[in-house]
mmCIF file of C-alpha atoms in Angstrom:
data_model
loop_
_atom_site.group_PDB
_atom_site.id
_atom_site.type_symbol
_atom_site.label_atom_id
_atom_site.label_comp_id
_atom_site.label_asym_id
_atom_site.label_seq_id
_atom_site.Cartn_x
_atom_site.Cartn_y
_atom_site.Cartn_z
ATOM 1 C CA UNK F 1 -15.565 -15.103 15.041
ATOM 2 C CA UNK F 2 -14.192 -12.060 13.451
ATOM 3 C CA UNK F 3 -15.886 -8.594 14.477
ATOM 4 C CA UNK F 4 -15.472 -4.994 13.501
ATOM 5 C CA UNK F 5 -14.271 -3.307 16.635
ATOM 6 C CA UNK F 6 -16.901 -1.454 18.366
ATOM 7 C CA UNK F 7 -14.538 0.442 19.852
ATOM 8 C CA UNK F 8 -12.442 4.081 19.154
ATOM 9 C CA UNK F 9 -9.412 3.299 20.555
ATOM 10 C CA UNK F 10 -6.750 4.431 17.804
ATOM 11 C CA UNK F 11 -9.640 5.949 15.383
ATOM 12 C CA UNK F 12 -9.985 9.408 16.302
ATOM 13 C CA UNK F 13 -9.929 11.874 13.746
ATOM 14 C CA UNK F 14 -10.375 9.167 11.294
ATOM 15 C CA UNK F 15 -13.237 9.711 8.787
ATOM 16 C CA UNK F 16 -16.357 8.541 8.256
ATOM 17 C CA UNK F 17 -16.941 5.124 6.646
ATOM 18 C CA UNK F 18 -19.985 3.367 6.152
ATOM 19 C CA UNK F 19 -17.947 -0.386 6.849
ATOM 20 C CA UNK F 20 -17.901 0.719 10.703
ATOM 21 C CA UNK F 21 -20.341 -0.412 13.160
ATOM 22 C CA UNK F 22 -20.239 2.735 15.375
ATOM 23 C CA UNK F 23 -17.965 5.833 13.935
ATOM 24 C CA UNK F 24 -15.634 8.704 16.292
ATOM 25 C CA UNK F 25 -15.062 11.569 14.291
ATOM 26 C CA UNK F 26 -17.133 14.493 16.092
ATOM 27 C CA UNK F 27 -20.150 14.126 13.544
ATOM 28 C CA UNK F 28 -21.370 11.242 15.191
ATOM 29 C CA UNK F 29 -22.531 13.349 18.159
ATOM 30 C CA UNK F 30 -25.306 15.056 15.668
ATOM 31 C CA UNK F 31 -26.071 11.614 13.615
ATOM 32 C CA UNK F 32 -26.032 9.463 17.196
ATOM 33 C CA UNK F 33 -24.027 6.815 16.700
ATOM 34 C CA UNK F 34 -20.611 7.327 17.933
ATOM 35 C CA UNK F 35 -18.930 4.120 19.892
ATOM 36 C CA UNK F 36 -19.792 3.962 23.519
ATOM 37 C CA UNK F 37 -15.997 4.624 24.207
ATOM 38 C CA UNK F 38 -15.281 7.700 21.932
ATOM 39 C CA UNK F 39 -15.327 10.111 24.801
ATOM 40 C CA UNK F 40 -12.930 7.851 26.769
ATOM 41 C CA UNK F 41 -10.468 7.878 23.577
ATOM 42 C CA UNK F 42 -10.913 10.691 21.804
ATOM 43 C CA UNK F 43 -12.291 13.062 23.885
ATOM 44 C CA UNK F 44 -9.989 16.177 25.259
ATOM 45 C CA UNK F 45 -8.244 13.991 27.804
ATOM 46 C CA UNK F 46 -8.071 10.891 26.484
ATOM 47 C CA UNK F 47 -5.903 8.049 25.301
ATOM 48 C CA UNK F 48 -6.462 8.267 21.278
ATOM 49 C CA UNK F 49 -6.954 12.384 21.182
ATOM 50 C CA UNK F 50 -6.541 13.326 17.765
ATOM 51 C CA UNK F 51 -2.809 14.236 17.965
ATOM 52 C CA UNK F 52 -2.297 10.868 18.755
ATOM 53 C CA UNK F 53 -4.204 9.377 16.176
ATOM 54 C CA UNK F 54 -2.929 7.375 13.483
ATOM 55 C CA UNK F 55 -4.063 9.515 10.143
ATOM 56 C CA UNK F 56 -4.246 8.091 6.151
ATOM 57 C CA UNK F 57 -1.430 9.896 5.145
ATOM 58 C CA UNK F 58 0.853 9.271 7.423
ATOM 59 C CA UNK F 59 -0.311 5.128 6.934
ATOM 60 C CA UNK F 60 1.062 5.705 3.252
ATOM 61 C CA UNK F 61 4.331 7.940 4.346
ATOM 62 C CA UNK F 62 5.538 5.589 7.259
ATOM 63 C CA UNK F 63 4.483 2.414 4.965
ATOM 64 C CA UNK F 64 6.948 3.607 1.957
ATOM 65 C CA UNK F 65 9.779 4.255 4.758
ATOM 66 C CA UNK F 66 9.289 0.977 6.364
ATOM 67 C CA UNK F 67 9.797 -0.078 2.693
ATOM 68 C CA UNK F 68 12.720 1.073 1.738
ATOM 69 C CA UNK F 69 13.919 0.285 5.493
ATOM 70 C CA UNK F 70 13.758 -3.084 4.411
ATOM 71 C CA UNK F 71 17.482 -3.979 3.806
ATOM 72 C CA UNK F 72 17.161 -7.914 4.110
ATOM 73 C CA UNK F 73 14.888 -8.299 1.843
ATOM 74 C CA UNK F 74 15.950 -10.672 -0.995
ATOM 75 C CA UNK F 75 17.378 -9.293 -3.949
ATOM 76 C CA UNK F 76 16.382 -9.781 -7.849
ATOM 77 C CA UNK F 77 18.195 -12.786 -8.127
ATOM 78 C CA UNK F 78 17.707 -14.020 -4.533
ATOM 79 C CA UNK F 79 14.190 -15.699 -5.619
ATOM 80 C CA UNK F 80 13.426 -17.205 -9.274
ATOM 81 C CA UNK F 81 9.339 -17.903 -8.878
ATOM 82 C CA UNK F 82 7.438 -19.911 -11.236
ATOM 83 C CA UNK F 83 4.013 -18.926 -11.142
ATOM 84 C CA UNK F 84 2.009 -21.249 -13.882
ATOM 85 C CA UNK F 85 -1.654 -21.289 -13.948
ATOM 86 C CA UNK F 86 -3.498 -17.722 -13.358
ATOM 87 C CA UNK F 87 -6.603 -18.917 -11.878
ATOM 88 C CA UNK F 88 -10.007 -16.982 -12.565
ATOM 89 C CA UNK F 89 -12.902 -16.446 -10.192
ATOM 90 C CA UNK F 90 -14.566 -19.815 -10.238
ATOM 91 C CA UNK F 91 -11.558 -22.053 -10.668
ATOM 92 C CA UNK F 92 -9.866 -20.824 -6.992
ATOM 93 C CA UNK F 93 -12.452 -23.071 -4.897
ATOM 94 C CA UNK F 94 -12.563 -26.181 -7.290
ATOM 95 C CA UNK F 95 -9.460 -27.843 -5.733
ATOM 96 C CA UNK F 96 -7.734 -28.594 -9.011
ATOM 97 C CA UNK F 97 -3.941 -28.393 -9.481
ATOM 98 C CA UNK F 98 -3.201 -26.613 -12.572
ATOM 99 C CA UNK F 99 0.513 -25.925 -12.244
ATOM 100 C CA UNK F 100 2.741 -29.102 -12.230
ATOM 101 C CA UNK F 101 5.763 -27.493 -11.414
ATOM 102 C CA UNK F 102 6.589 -26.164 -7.341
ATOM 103 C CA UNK F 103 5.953 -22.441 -7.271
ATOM 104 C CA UNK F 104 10.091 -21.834 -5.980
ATOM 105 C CA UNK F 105 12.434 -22.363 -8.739
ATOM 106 C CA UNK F 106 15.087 -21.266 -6.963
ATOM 107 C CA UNK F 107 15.873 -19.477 -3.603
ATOM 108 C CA UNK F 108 19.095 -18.089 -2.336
ATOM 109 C CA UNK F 109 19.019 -19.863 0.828
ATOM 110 C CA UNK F 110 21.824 -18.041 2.136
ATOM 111 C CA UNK F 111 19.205 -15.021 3.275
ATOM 112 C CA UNK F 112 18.341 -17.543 5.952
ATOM 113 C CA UNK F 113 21.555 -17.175 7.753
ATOM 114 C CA UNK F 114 20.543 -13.579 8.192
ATOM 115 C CA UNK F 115 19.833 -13.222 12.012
ATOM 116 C CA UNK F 116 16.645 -12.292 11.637
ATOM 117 C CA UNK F 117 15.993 -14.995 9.251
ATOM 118 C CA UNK F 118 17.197 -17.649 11.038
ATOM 119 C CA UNK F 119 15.564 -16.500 14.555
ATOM 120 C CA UNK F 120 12.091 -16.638 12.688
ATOM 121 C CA UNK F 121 12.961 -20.096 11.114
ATOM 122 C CA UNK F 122 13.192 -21.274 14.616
ATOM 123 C CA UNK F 123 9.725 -20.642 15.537
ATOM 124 C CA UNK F 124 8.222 -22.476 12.751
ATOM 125 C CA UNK F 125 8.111 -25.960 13.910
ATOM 126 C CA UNK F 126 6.765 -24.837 17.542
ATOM 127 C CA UNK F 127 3.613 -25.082 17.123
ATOM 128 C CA UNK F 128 0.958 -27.841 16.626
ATOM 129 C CA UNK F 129 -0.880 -27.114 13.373
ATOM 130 C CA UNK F 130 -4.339 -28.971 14.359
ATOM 131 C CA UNK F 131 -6.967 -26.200 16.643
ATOM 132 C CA UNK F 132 -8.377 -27.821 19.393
ATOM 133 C CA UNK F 133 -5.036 -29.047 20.986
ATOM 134 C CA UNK F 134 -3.370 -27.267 23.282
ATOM 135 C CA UNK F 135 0.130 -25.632 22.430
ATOM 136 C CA UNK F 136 2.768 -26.285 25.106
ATOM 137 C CA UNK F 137 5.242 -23.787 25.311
ATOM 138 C CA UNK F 138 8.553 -24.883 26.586
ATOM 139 C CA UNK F 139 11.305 -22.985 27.841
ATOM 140 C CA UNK F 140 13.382 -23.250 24.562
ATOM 141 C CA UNK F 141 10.307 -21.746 22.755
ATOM 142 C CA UNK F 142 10.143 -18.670 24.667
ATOM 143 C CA UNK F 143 13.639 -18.138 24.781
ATOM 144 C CA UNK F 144 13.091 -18.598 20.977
ATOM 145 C CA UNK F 145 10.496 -16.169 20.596
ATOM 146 C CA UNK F 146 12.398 -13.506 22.609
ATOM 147 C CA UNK F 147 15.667 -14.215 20.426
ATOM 148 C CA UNK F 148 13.592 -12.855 17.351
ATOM 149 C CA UNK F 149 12.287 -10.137 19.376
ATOM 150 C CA UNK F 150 15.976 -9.171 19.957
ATOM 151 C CA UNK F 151 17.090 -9.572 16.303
ATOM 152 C CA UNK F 152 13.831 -7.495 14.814
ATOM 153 C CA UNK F 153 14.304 -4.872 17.150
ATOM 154 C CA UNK F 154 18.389 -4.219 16.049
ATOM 155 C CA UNK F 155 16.999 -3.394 12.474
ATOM 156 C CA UNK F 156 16.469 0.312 11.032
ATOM 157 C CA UNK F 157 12.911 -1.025 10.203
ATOM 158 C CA UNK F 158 11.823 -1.793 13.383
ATOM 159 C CA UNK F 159 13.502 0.827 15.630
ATOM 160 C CA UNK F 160 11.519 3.712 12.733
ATOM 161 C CA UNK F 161 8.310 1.996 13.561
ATOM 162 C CA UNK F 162 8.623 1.823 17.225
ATOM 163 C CA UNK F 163 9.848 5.712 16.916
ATOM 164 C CA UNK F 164 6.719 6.580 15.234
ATOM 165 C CA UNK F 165 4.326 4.754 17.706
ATOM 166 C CA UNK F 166 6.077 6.182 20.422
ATOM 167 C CA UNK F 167 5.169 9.726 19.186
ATOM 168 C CA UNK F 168 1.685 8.783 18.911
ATOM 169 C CA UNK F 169 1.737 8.100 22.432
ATOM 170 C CA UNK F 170 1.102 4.014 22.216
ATOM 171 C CA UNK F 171 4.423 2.987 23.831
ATOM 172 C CA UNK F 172 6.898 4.675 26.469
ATOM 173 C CA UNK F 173 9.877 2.893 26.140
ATOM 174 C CA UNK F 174 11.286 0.034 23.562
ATOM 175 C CA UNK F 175 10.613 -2.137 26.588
ATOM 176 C CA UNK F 176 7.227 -1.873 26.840
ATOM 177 C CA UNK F 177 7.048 -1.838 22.895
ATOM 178 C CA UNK F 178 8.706 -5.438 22.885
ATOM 179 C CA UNK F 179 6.580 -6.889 25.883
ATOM 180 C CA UNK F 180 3.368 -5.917 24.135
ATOM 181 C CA UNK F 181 4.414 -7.256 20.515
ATOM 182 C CA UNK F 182 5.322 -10.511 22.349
ATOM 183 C CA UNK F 183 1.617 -10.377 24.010
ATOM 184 C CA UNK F 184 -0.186 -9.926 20.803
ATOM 185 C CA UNK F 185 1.715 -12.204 18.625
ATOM 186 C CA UNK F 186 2.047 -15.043 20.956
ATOM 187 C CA UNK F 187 0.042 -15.045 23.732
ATOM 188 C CA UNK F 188 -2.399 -17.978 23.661
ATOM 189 C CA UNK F 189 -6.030 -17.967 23.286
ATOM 190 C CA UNK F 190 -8.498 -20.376 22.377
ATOM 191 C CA UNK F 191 -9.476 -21.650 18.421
ATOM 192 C CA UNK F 192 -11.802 -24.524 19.643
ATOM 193 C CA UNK F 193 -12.752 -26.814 22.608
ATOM 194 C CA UNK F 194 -11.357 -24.118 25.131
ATOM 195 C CA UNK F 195 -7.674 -25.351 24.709
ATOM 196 C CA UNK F 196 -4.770 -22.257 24.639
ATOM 197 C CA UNK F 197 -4.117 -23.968 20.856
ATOM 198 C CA UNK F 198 -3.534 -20.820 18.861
ATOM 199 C CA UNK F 199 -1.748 -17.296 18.884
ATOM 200 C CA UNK F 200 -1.238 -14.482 16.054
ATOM 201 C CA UNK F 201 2.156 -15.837 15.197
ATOM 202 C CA UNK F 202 1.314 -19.786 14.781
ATOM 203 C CA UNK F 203 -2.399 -18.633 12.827
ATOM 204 C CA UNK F 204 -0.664 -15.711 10.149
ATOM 205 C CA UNK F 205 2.888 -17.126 9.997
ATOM 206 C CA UNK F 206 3.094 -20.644 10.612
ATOM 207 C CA UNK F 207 -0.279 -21.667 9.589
ATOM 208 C CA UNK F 208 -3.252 -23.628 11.123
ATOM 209 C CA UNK F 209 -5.674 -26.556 10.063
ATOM 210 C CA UNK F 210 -9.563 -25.920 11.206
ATOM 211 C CA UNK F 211 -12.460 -27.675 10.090
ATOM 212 C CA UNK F 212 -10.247 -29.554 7.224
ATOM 213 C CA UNK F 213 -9.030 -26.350 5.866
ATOM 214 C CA UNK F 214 -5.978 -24.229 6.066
ATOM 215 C CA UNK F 215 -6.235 -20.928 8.169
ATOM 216 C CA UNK F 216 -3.942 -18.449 7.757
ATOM 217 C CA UNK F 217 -0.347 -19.378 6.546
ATOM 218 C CA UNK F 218 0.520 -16.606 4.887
ATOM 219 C CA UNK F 219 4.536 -16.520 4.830
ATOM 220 C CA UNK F 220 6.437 -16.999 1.722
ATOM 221 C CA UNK F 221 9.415 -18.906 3.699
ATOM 222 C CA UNK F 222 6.960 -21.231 5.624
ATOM 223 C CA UNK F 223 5.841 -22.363 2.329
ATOM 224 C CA UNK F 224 9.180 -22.844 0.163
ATOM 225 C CA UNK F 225 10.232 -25.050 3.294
ATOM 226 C CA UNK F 226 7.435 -27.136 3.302
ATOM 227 C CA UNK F 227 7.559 -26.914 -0.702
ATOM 228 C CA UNK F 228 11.094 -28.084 -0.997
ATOM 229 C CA UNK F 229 10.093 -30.887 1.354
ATOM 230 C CA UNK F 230 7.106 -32.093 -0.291
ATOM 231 C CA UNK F 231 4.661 -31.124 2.421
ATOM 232 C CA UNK F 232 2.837 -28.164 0.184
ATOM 233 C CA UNK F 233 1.840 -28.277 -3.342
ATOM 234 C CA UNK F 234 1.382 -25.177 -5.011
ATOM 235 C CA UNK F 235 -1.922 -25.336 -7.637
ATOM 236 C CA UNK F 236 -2.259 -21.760 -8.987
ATOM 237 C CA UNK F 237 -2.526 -18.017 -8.185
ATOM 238 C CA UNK F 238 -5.252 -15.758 -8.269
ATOM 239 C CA UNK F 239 -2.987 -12.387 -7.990
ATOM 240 C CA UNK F 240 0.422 -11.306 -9.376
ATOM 241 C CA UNK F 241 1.249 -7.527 -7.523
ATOM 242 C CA UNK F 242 2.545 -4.864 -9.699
ATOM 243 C CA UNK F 243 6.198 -4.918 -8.183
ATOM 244 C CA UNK F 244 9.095 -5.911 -10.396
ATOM 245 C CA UNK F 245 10.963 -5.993 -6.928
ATOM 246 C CA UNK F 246 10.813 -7.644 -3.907
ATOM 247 C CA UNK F 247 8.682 -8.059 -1.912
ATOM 248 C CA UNK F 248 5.932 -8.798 -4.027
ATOM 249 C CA UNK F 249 2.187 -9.874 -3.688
ATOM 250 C CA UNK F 250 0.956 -13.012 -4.615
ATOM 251 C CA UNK F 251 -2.698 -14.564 -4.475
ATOM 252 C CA UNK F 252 -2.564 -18.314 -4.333
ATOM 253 C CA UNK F 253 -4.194 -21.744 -4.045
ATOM 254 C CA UNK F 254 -2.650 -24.519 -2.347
ATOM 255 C CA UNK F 255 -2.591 -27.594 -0.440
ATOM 256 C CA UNK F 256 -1.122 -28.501 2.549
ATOM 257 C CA UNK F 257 -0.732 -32.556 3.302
ATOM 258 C CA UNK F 258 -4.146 -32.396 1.711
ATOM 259 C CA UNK F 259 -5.961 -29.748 3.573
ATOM 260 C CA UNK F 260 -6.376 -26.792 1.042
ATOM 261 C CA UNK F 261 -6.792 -23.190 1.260
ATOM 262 C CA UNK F 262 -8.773 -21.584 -1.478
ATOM 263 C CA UNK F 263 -7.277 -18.048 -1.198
ATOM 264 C CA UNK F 264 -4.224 -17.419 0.183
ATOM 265 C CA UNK F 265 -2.390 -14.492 0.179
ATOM 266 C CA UNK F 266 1.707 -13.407 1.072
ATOM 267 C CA UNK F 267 4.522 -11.028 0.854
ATOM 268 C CA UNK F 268 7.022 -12.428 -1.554
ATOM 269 C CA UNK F 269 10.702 -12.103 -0.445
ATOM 270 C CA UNK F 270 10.097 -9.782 2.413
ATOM 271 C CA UNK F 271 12.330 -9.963 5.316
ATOM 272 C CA UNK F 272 10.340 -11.384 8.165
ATOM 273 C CA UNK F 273 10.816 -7.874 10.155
ATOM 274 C CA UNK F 274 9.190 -6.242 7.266
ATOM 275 C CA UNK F 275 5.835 -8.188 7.241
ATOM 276 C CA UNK F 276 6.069 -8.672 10.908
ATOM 277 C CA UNK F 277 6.244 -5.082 11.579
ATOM 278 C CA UNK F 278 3.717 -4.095 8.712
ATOM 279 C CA UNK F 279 1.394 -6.337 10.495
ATOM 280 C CA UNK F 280 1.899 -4.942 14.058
ATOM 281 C CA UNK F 281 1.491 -0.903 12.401
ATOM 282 C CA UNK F 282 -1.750 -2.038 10.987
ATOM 283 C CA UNK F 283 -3.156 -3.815 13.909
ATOM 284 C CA UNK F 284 -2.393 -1.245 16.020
ATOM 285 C CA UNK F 285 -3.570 1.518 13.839
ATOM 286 C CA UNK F 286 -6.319 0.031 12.193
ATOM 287 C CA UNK F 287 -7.734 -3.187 13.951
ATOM 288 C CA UNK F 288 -10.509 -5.338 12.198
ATOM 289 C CA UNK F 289 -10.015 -2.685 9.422
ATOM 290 C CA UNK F 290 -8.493 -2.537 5.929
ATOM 291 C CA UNK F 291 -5.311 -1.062 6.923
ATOM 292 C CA UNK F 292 -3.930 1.103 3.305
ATOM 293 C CA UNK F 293 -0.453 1.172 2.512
ATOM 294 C CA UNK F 294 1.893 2.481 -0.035
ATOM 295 C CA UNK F 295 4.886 0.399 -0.745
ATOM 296 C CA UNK F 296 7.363 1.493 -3.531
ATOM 297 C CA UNK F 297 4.640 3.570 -5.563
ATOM 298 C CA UNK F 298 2.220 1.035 -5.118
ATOM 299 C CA UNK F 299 -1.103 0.971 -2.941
ATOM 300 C CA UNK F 300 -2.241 -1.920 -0.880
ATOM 301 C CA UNK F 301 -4.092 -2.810 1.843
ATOM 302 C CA UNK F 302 -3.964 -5.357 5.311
ATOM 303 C CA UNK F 303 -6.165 -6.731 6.925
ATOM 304 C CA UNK F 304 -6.125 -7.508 10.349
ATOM 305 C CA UNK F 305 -8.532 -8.898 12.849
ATOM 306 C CA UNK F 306 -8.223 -9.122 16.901
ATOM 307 C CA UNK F 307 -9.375 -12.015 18.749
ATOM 308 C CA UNK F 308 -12.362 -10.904 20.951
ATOM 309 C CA UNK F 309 -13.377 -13.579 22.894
ATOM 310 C CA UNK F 310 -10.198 -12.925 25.267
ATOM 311 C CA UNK F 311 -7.602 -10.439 25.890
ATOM 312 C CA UNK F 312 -4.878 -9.374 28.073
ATOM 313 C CA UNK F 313 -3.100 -6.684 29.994
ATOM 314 C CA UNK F 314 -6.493 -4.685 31.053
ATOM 315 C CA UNK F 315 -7.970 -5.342 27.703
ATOM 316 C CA UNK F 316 -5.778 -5.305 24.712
ATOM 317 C CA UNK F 317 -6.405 -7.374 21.841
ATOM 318 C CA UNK F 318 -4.437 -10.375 20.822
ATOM 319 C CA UNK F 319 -3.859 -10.826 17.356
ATOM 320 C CA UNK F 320 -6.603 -13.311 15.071
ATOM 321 C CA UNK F 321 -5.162 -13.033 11.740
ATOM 322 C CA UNK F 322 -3.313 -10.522 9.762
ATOM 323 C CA UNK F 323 -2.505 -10.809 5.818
ATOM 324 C CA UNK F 324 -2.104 -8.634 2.868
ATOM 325 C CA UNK F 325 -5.101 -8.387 0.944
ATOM 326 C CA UNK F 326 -4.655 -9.736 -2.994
ATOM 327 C CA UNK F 327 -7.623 -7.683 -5.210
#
C-alpha cells in the first residue's frame, strides 16, 4: 500500500541514504541509480533545484520555530495525564488492558473554545469510520473544512510555515497554499472496494477501522472525546517523550468500541495547527520518508506516507497517513 517515492521531487541536494529506492544527489550519475525524474527536478532548470530544496538543518531550525509558534497549545495545568502501565516489547500486541484508570485525568476544556480548536472539533464526526463505504461530503462539511482552513491560517504558526515554503518556491500565493492543503488533507481516494471512503484528515486525525483494526487515529483530542464518552479505552503506553511541556509524545495501546490498535502514536496537548502544520512541512519536504525534527531541544521524527494509487492536480500526492514516530 505504502511505497517509498520513486521520485525527486523535493529531494535535491539531500544526501545519500541507503532506505531510498532510487537517490538525487549528483553521485547517482557515477553509481547509476538516480530516479528517472531527477533531471526534471533537480536539474539546472527545474522545479526542486537545490536552492529550493528542503535541507536537514533547516527541518530542525523551522521545526523549533514552529514550536515555540505554538501559542494555543495547552499549558502545564491545562492537561493532568495518567499514564499507568509502561508496556514492553511483547506485551503491546497481546490485547490486554493493564491500566484501569482513563488515560485523561483532567483537561481544561476551555482550550476548545479556541477558534482553532473548535473549527477542528467540527470535523470530527464527518466522517464514516468503516473503509469500504463511501464518505458523502455535504455542503456543511466543506464549509466546515474551509472554516478551519481560515482559522489555521490567522495563526503566527501557520503564516511562518507558509512563508518558508513560499521561499522554497512550492507555493505563490497563501491562496494557492490553502487550496492545495485542502487537496491533500481531504480530497477523497479509495481504502477498499473502489469507494471515495478515506482522505488524510479522516485516516491521521479522526481515525479509521480496516480489516478489524484501527488505522491511524493519532490525535490526542479525538481520543479524550471518545474517552470521556466511553467509546475508547486506554490499555497502556509503549513511549513517554522527554518533554516536561506540552506537547508531548506518547506511544500507546488502545481500543476503540473493540477494534484495537497495537501501536499508536500522538502529540500530547498540541494545538491542532501545530500537528496539522508539522504534518503538511514533512509531507511536503520529506514524503514516504522519516521526516527529523527538533522541538524544544528535543529530536524526533514523522512519518508520512502519500497515497499512490491516485492523485490530483497533474499529479500531486494526497496524503495516506502521517504520525509522529514513538522510538
Amino acid at each position: 500500500l505504502y511505497t517509498a517515492p520513486g521520485s525527486c521531487e523535493g529531494r535535491c541536494g539531500e544526501p545519500f541514504s541507503e532506505e531510498d529506492e532510487c537517490h538525487c544527489e549528483p553521485e547517482c550519475e557515477t553509481r547509476g541509480d538516480c530516479c528517472e525524474d531527477r533531471e526534471r527536478h533537480c536539474g539546472p532548470d527545474g522545479f526542486s533545484s537545490s536552492r529550493d530544496s528542503i535541507t536537514a538543518q533547516e527541518l530542525l531550525e523551522l521545526s523549533e520555530q514552529l514550536y515555540r509558534a505554538d501559542h494555543n497549545k495547552a499549558r502545564p495545568g491545562d492537561i493532568a495525564l495518567n499514564p499507568q502501565h509502561l508496556a514492553g516489547p511483547d506485551e503491546t500486541g497481546d490485547k490486554r488492558d493493564r491500566s484501569p484508570q482513563p488515560l485523561y485525568k483532567f483537561v481544561n476544556e476551555e482550550l476548545f473554545s479556541k477558534p482553532t480548536y473548535a473549527s477542528f472539533i467540527k470535523l470530527l464526526d464527518n466522517y464514516q469510520r468503516a473503509t469500504g463505504r463511501e464518505e458523502e461530503v455535504t455542503a456543511e462539511e466543506l464549509r466546515e473544512q474551509d472554516r478551519f482552513l481560515e482559522e489555521v491560517m490567522k495563526t503566527e504558526l501557520m503564516k511562518k510555515l507558509f512563508v518558508f515554503l513560499q521561499g522554497k518556491n512550492r507555493y505563490s500565493s497563501e491562496q494557492e497554499f490553502v487550496q492545495d492543503l485542502k487537496q491533500m488533507w481531504f480530497g477523497l481516494y479509495s481504502r477498499g472496494d473502489g469507494e471515495r471512503d478515506s482522505s488524510g484528515f479522516e485516516h491521521v486525525f479522526s481515525g479509521e477501522v480496516k480489516k478489524g483494526k484501527v488505522s491511524g487515529f493519532h490525535n490526542w483530542i479525538r481520543f479524550y472525546l471518545l474517552e470521556k464518552q466511553g467509546g475508547v479505552n486506554y490499555f497502556s503506553h509503549n513511549f513517554d517523550g522527554p518533554w516536561d511541556t506540552y506537547p508531548d509524545v506518547l506511544g500507546l495501546q488502545f481500543s476503540w468500541d473493540g477494534f484495537y490498535k497495537e501501536v499508536g502514536s500522538a502529540f500530547i496537548g498540541c494545538s491542532p495547527e501545530f500537528e496539522f502544520g508539522l504534518y503538511s512541512l514533512c509531507f511536503l519536504a520529506r514524503p514516504g520518508r522519516a521526516c527529523h525534527l527538533s522541538l524544544g531541544g528535543h529530536q524526533l521524527s514523522v512519518q508520512t506516507y502519500p497515497w499512490t494509487k491516485s492523485t490530483y492536480g497533474g499529479g500531486r500526492s494526497f496524503i495516506a497517513t502521517a504520525h509522529v514516530m514513538s522510538p
